[in-house]
PDB file of C-alpha atoms in Angstrom:
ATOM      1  CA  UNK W   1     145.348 -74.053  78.462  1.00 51.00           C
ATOM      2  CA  UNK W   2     149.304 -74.138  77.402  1.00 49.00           C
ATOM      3  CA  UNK W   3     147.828 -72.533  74.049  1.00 52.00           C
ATOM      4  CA  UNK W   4     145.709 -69.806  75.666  1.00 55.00           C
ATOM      5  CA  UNK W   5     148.574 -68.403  77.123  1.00 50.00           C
ATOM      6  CA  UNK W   6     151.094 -68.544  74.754  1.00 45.00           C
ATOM      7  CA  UNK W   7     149.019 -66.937  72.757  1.00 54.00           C
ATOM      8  CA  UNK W   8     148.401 -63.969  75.646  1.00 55.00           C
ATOM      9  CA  UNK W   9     152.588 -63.747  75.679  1.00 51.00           C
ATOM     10  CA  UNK W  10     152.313 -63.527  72.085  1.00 49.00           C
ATOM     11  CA  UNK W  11     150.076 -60.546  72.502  1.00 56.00           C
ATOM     12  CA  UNK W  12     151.599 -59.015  75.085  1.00 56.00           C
ATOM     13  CA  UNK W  13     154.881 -59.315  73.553  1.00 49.00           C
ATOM     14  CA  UNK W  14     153.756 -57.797  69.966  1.00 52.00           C
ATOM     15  CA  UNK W  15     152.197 -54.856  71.725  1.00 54.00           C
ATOM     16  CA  UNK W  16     155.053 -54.038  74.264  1.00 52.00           C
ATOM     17  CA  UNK W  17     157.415 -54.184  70.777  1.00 46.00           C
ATOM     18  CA  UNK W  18     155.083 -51.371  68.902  1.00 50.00           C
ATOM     19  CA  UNK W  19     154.046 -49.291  71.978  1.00 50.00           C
ATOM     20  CA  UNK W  20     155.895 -46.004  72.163  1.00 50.00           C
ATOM     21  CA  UNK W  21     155.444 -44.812  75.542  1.00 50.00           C
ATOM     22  CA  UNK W  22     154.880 -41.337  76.000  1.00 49.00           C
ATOM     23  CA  UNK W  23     158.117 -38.821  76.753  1.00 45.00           C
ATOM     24  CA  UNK W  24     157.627 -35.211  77.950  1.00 44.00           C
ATOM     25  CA  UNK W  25     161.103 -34.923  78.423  1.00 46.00           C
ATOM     26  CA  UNK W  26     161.081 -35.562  74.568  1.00 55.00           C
ATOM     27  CA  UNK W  27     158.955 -32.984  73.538  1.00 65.00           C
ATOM     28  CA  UNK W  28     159.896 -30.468  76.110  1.00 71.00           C
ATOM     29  CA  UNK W  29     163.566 -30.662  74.355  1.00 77.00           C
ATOM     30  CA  UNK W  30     162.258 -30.368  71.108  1.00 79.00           C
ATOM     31  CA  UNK W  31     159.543 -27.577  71.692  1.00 83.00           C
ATOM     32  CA  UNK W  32     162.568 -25.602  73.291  1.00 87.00           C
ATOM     33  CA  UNK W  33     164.319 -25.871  70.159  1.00 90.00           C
ATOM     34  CA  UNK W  34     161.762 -24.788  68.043  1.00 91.00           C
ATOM     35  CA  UNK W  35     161.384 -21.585  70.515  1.00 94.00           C
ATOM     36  CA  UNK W  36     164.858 -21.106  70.982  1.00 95.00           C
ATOM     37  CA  UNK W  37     165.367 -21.141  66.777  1.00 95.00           C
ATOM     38  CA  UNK W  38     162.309 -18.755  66.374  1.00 96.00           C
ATOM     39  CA  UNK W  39     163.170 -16.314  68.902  1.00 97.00           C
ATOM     40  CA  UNK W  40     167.037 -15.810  67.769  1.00 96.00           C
ATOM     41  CA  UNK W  41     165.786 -15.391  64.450  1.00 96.00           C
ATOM     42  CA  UNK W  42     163.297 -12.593  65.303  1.00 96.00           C
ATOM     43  CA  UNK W  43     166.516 -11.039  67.238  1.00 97.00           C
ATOM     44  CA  UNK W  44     168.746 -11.290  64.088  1.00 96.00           C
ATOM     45  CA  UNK W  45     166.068  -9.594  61.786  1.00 96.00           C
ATOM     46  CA  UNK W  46     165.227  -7.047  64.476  1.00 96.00           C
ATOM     47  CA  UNK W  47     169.403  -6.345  64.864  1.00 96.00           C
ATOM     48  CA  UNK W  48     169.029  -6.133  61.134  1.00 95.00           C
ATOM     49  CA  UNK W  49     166.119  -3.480  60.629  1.00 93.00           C
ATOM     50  CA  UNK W  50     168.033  -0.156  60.347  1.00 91.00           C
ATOM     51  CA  UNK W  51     166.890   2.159  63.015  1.00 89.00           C
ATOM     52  CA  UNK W  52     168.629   5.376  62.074  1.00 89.00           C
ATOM     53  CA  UNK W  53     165.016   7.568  62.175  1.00 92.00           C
ATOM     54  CA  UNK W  54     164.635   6.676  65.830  1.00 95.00           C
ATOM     55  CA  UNK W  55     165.507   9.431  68.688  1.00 96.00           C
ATOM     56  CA  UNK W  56     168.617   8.413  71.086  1.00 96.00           C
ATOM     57  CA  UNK W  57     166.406   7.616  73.299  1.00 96.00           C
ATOM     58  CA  UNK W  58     164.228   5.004  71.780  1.00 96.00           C
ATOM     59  CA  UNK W  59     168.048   3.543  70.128  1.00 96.00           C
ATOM     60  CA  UNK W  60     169.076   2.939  73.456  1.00 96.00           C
ATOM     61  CA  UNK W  61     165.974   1.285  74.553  1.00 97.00           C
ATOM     62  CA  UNK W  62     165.873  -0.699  71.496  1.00 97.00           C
ATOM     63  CA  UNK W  63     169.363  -1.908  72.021  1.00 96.00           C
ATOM     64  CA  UNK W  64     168.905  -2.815  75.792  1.00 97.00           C
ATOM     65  CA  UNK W  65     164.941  -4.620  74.742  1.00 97.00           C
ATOM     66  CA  UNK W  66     167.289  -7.005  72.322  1.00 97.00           C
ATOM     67  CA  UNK W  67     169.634  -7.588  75.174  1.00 97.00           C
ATOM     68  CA  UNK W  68     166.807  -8.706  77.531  1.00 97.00           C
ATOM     69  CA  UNK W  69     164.939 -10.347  74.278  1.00 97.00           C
ATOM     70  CA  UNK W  70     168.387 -12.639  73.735  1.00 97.00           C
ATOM     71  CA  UNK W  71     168.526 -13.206  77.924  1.00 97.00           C
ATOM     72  CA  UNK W  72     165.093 -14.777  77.677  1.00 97.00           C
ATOM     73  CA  UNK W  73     165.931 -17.266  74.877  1.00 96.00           C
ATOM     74  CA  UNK W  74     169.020 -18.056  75.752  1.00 96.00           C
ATOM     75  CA  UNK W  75     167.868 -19.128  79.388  1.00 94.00           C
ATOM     76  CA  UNK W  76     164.931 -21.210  77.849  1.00 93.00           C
ATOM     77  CA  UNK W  77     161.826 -20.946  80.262  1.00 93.00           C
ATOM     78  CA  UNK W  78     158.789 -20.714  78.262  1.00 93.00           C
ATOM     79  CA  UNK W  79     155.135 -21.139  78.492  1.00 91.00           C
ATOM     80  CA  UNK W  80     153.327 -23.986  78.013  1.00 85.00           C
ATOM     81  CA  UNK W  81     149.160 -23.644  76.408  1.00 85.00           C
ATOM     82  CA  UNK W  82     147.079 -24.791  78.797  1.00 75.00           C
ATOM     83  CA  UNK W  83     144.137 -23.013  77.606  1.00 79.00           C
ATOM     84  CA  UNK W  84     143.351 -24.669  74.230  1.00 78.00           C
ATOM     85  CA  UNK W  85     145.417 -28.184  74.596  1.00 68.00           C
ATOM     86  CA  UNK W  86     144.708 -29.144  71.058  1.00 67.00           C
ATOM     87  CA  UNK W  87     146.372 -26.078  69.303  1.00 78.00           C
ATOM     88  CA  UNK W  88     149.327 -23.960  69.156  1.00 86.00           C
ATOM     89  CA  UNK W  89     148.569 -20.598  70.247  1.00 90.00           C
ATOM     90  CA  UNK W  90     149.869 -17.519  71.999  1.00 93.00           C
ATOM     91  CA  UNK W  91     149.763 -17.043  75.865  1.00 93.00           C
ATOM     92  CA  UNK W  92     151.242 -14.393  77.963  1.00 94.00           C
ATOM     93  CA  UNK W  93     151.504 -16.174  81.322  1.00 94.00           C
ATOM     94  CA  UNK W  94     151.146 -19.847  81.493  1.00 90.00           C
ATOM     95  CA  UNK W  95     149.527 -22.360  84.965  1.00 84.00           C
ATOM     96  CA  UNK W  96     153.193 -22.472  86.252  1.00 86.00           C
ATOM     97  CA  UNK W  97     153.442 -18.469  85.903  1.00 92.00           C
ATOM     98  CA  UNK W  98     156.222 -18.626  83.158  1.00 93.00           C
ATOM     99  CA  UNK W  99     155.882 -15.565  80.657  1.00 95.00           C
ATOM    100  CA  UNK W 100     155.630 -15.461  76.909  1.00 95.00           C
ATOM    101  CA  UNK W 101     158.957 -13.232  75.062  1.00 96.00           C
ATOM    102  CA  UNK W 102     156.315 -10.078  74.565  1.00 97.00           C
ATOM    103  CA  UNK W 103     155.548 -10.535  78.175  1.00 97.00           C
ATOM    104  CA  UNK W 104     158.928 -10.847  79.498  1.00 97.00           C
ATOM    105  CA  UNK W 105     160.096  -7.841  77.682  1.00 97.00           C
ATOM    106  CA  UNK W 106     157.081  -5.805  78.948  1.00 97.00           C
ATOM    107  CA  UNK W 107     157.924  -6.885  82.555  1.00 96.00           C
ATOM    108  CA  UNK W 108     161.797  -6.737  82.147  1.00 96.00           C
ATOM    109  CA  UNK W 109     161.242  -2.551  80.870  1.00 96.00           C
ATOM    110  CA  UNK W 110     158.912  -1.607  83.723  1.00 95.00           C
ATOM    111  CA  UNK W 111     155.260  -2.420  82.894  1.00 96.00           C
ATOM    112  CA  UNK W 112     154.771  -5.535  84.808  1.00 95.00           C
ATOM    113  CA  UNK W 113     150.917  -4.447  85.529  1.00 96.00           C
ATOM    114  CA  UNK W 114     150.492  -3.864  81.853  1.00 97.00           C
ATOM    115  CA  UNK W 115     151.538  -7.753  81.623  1.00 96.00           C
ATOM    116  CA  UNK W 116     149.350  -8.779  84.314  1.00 96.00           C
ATOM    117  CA  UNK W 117     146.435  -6.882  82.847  1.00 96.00           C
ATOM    118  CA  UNK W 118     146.853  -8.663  79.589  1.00 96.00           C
ATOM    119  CA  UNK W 119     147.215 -12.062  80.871  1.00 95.00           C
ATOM    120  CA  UNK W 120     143.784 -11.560  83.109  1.00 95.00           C
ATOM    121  CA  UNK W 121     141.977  -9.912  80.399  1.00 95.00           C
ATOM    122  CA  UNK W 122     143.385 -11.236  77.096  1.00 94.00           C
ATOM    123  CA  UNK W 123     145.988 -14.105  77.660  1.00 95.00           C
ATOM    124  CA  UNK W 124     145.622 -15.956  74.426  1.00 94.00           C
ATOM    125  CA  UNK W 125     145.344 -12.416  72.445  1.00 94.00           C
ATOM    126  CA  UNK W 126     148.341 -12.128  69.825  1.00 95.00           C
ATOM    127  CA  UNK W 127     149.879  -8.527  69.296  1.00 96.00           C
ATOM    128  CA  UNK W 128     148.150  -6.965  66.452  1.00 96.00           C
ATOM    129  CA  UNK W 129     145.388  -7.962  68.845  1.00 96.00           C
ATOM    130  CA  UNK W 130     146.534  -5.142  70.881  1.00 95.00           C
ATOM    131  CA  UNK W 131     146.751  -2.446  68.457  1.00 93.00           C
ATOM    132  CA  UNK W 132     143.886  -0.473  69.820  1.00 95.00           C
ATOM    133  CA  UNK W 133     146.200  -0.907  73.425  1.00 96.00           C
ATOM    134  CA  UNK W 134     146.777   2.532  74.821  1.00 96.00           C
ATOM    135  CA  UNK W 135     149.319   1.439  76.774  1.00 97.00           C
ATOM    136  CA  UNK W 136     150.558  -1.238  74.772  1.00 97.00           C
ATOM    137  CA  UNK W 137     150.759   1.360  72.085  1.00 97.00           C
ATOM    138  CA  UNK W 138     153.377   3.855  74.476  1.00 97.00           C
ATOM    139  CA  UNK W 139     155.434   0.805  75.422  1.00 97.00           C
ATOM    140  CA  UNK W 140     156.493  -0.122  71.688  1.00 97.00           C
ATOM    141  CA  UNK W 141     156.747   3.883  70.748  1.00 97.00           C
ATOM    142  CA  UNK W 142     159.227   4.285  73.389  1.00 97.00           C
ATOM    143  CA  UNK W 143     161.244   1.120  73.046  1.00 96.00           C
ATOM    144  CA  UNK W 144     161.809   1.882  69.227  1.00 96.00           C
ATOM    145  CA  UNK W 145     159.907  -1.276  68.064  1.00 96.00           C
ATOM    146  CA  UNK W 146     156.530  -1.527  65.878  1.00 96.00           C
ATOM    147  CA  UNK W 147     153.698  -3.371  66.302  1.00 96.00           C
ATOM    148  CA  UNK W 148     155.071  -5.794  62.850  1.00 96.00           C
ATOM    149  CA  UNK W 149     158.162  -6.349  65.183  1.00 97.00           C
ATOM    150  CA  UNK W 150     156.591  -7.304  68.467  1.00 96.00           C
ATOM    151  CA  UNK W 151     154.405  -9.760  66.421  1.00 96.00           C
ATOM    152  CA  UNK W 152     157.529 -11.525  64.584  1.00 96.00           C
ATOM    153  CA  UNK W 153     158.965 -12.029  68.342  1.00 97.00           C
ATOM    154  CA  UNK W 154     155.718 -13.445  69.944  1.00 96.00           C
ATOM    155  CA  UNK W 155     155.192 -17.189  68.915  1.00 94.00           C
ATOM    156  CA  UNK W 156     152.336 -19.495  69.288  1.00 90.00           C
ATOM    157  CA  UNK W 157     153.584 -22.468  71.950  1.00 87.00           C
ATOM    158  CA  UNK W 158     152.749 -25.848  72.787  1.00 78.00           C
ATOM    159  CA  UNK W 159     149.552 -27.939  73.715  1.00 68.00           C
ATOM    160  CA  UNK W 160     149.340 -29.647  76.929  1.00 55.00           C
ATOM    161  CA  UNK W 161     147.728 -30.060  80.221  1.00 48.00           C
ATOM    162  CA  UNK W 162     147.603 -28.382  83.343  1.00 44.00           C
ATOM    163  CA  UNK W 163     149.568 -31.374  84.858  1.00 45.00           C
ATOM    164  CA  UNK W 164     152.269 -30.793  82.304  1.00 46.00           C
ATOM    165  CA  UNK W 165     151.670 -33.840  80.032  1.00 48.00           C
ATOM    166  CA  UNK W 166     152.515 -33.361  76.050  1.00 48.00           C
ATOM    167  CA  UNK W 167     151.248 -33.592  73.430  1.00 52.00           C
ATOM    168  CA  UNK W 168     153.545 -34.605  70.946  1.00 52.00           C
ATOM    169  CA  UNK W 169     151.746 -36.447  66.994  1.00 55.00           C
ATOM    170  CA  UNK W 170     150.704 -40.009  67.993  1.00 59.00           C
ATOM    171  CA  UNK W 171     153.564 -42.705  66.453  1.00 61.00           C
ATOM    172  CA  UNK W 172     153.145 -44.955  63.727  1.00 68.00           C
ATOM    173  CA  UNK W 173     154.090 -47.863  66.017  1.00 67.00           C
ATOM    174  CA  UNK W 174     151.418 -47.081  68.376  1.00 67.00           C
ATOM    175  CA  UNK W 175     148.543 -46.609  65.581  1.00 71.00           C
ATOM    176  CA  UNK W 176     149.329 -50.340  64.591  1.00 74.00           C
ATOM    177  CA  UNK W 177     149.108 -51.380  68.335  1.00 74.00           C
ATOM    178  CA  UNK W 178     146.040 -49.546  68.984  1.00 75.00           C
ATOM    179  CA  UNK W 179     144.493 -51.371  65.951  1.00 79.00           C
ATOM    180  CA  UNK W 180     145.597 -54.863  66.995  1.00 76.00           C
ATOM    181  CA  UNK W 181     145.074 -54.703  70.487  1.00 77.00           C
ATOM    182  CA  UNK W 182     141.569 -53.225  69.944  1.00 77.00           C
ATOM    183  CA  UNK W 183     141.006 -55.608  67.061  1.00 80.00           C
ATOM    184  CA  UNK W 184     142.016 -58.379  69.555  1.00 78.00           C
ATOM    185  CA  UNK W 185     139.679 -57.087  72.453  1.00 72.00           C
ATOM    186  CA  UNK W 186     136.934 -56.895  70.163  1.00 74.00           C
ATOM    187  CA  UNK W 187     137.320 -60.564  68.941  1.00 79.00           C
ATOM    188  CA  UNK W 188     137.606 -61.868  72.755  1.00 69.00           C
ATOM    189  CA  UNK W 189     134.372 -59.568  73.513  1.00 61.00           C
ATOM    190  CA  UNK W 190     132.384 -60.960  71.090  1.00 71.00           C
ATOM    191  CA  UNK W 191     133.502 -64.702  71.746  1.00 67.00           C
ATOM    192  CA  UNK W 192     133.231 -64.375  75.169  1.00 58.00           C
ATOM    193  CA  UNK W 193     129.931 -63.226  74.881  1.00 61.00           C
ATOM    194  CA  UNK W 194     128.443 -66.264  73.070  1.00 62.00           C
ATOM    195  CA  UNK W 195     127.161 -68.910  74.934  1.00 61.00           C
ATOM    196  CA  UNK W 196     129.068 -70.940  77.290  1.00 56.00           C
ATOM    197  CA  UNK W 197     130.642 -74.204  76.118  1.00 56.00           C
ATOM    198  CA  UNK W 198     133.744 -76.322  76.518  1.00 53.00           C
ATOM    199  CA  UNK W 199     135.707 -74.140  75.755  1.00 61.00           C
ATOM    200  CA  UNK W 200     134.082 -70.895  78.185  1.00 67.00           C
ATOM    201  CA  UNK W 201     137.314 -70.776  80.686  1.00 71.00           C
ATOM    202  CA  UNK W 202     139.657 -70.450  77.643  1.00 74.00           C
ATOM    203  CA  UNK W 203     137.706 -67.958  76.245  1.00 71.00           C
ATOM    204  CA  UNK W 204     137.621 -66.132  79.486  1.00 73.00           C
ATOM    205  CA  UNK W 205     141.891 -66.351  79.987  1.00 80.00           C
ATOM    206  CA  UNK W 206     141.839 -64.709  76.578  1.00 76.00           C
ATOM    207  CA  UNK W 207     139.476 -61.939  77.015  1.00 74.00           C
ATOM    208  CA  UNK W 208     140.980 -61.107  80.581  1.00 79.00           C
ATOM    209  CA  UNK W 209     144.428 -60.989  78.734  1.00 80.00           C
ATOM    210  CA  UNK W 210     143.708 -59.026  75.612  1.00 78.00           C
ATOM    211  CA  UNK W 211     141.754 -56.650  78.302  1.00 77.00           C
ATOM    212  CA  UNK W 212     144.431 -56.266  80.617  1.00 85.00           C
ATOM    213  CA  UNK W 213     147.249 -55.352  77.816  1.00 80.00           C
ATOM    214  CA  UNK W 214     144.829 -52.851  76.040  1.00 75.00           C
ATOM    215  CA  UNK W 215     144.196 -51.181  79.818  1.00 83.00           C
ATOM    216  CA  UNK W 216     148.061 -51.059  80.313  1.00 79.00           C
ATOM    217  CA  UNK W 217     149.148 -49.189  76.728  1.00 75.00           C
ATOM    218  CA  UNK W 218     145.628 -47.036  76.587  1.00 72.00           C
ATOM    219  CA  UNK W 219     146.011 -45.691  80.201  1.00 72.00           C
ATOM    220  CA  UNK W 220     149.568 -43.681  80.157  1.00 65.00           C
ATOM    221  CA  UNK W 221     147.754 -41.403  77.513  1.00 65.00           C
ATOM    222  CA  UNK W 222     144.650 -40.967  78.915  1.00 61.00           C
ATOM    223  CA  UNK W 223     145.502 -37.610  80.207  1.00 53.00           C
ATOM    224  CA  UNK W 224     146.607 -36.454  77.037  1.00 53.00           C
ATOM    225  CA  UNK W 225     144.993 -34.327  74.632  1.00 51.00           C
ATOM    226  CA  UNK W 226     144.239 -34.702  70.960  1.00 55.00           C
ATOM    227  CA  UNK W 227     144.749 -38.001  69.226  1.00 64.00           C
ATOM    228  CA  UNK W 228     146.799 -39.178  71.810  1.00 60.00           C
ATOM    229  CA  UNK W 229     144.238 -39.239  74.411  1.00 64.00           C
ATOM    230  CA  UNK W 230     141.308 -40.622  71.693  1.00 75.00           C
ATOM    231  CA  UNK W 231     143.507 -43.735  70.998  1.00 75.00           C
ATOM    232  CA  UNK W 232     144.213 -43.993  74.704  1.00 72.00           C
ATOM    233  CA  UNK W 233     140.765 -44.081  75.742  1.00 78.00           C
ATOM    234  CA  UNK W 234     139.896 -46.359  73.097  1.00 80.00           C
ATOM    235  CA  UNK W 235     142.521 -49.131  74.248  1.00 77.00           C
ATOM    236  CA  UNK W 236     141.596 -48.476  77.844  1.00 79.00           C
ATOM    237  CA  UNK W 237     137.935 -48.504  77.288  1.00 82.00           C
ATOM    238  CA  UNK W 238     137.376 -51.728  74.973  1.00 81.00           C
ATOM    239  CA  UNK W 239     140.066 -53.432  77.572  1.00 78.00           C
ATOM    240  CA  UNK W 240     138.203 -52.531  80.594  1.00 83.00           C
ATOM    241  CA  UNK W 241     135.080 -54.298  79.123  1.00 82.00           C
ATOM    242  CA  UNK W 242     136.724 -57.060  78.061  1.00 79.00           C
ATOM    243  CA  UNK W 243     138.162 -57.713  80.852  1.00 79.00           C
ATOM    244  CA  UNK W 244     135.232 -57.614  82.931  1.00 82.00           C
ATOM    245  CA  UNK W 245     133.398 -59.888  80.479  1.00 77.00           C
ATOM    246  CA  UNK W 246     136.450 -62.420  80.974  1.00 75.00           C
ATOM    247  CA  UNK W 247     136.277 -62.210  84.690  1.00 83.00           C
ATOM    248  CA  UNK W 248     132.817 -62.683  84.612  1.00 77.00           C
ATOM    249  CA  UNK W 249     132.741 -65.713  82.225  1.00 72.00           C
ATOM    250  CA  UNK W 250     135.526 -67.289  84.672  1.00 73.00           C
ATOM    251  CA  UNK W 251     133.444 -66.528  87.849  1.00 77.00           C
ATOM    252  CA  UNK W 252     130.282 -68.068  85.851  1.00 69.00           C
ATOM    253  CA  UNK W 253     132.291 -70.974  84.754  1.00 63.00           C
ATOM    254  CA  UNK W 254     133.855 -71.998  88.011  1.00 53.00           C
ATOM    255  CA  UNK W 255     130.632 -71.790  90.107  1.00 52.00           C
ATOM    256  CA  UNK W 256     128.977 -73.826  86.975  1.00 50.00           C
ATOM    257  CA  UNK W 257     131.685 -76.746  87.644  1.00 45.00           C
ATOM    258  CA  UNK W 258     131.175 -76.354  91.380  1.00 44.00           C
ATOM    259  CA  UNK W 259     127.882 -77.207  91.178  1.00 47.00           C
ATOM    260  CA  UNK W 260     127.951 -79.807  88.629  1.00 45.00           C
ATOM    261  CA  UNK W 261     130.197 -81.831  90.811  1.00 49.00           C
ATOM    262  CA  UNK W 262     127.423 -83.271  93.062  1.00 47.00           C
ATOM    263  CA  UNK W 263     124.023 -83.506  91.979  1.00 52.00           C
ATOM    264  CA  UNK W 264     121.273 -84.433  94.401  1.00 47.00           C
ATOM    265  CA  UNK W 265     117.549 -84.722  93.258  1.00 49.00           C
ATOM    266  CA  UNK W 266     114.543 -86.730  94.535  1.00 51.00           C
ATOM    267  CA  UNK W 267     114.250 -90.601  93.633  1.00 51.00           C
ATOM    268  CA  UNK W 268     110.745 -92.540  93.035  1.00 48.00           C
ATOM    269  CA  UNK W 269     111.726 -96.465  92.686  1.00 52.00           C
ATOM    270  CA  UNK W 270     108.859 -99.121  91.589  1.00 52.00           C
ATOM    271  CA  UNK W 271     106.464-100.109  94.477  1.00 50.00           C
ATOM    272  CA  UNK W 272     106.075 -96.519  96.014  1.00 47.00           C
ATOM    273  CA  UNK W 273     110.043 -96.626  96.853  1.00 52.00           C
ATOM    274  CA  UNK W 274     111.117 -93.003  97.372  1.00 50.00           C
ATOM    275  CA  UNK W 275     114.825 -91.583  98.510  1.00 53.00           C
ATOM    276  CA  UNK W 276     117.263 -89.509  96.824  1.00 47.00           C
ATOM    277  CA  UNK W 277     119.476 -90.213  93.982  1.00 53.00           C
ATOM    278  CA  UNK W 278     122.832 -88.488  93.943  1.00 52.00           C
ATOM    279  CA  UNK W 279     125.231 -87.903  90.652  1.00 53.00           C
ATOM    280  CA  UNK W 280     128.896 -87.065  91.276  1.00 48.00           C
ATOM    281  CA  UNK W 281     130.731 -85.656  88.112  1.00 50.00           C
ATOM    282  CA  UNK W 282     134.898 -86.170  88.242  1.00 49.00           C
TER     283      UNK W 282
END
């Protein structure tokens, strides 16, 4: 017994040391970075391209499009993609209603129903997409911007869920601890599922351990997407059925001794002598 459960501290302890829990807060910081760095470079190049051949007009609303452009990057509030979770892609308007750069410059210049036409119709479309646009078309000609420079302004963003939850590559630490702690539940399942001996309740504290620390690390990323959530439901799934085979071979084993205890059966003694004949077990 003293060995069964040192070795399910053992466990528990090697697995809380490698697990990595997941940390939006992590990867909302660093996708903002990566947006932030792409968008003031597409504001220094556009700053850059020499616009001399456009009318007053269009200057001016060049000039005050860069303005709003370096407003929107500076204050940070981008989309999220909620519509392909697994990929980096472009979206106009996002679940929480936060718009893409293109979209924000659209709305910011007057053409908010343009925007919301877009996002209903073709939210995931990037701009050369939009070419063929009418309207999209009238907006660039009289802002002074071409169709090359609204695409080198509109990114792709993030993967995640609907509830918010990242995405961020899976860590080496927790590849290792997916591989132990599944290795571990698979040894316990397959013990555990042998036939019952002397040593049934030990192998029954071990399965119920192994299956209770793969439930605990697989189950914070089973909302995930991507690798993240594969390995989570892995860890989570061959936990859950090892622990159920451990409380099962516990519940088995403790109504076997139960019964075992006391043991009554019918007696036939020499001369036609009949009774019972009882066996008690300590």
């Amino acid at each position: 017994m003293r060995k069964t459960l040192v070795l399910a501290t053992v466990l528990a302890a090697f697995a809380a040391a490698l697990w990595q829990p997941r940390a939006p807060e992590t990867f909302a910081a660093y996708e903002q970075a990566r947006l932030r760095t792409h968008f003031d470079s597409a504001e220094r190049g556009l700053r850059a391209r020499d616009a001399h051949r456009l009318t007053v007009t269009q200057q001016a609303a060049r000039a005050r499009l860069l303005a709003i452009l370096h407003r929107y990057w500076v204050r940070g509030i981008f989309p999220r993609n909620t519509d392909f979770p697994g990929r980096y892609m472009p979206t106009f308007i996002d679940y929480w209603g936060k718009r893409c750069g293109v979209a924000f410059l659209m709305e910011q210049t007057g053409n908010e129903e343009m925007v919301l036409r877009i996002a209903a119709t073709e939210n995931n479309a990037r701009v050369p997409e939009l070419r063929n646009d009418a309207e999209v078309r009238r907006w660039l000609d009289a802002n002074g911007i071409t169709l090359a420079e609204a695409t080198r302004i509109q990114p792709a963003y993030g993967c995640g869920t609907i509830h918010g939850g990242p995405c961020p590559p899976v860590s080496t630490g927790y590849k290792v601890a997916t591989g132990f702690i599944v290795g571990s539940n698979v040894t316990a399942f397959t013990l555990d599922a042998l036939p019952a001996g002397r040593s049934s309740r030990a192998r029954g504290i071990v399965a119920v351990g192994t299956g209770t620390v793969g439930i605990l690390v697989g189950l914070p990323y089973v909302g995930e997407s991507g690798q993240r959530q594969t390995l989570g439901l892995l860890n989570a799934g061959v936990g859950a059925a090892s622990l159920a085979l451990g409380i099962v071979r516990l519940t088995k084993n403790g109504q076997t001794e139960t019964r075992s205890r006391v043991r009554l059966a019918p007696w036939f003694g020499p001369r036609a002598g009949t009774g019972f004949a009882a066996q008690v077990a300590f």
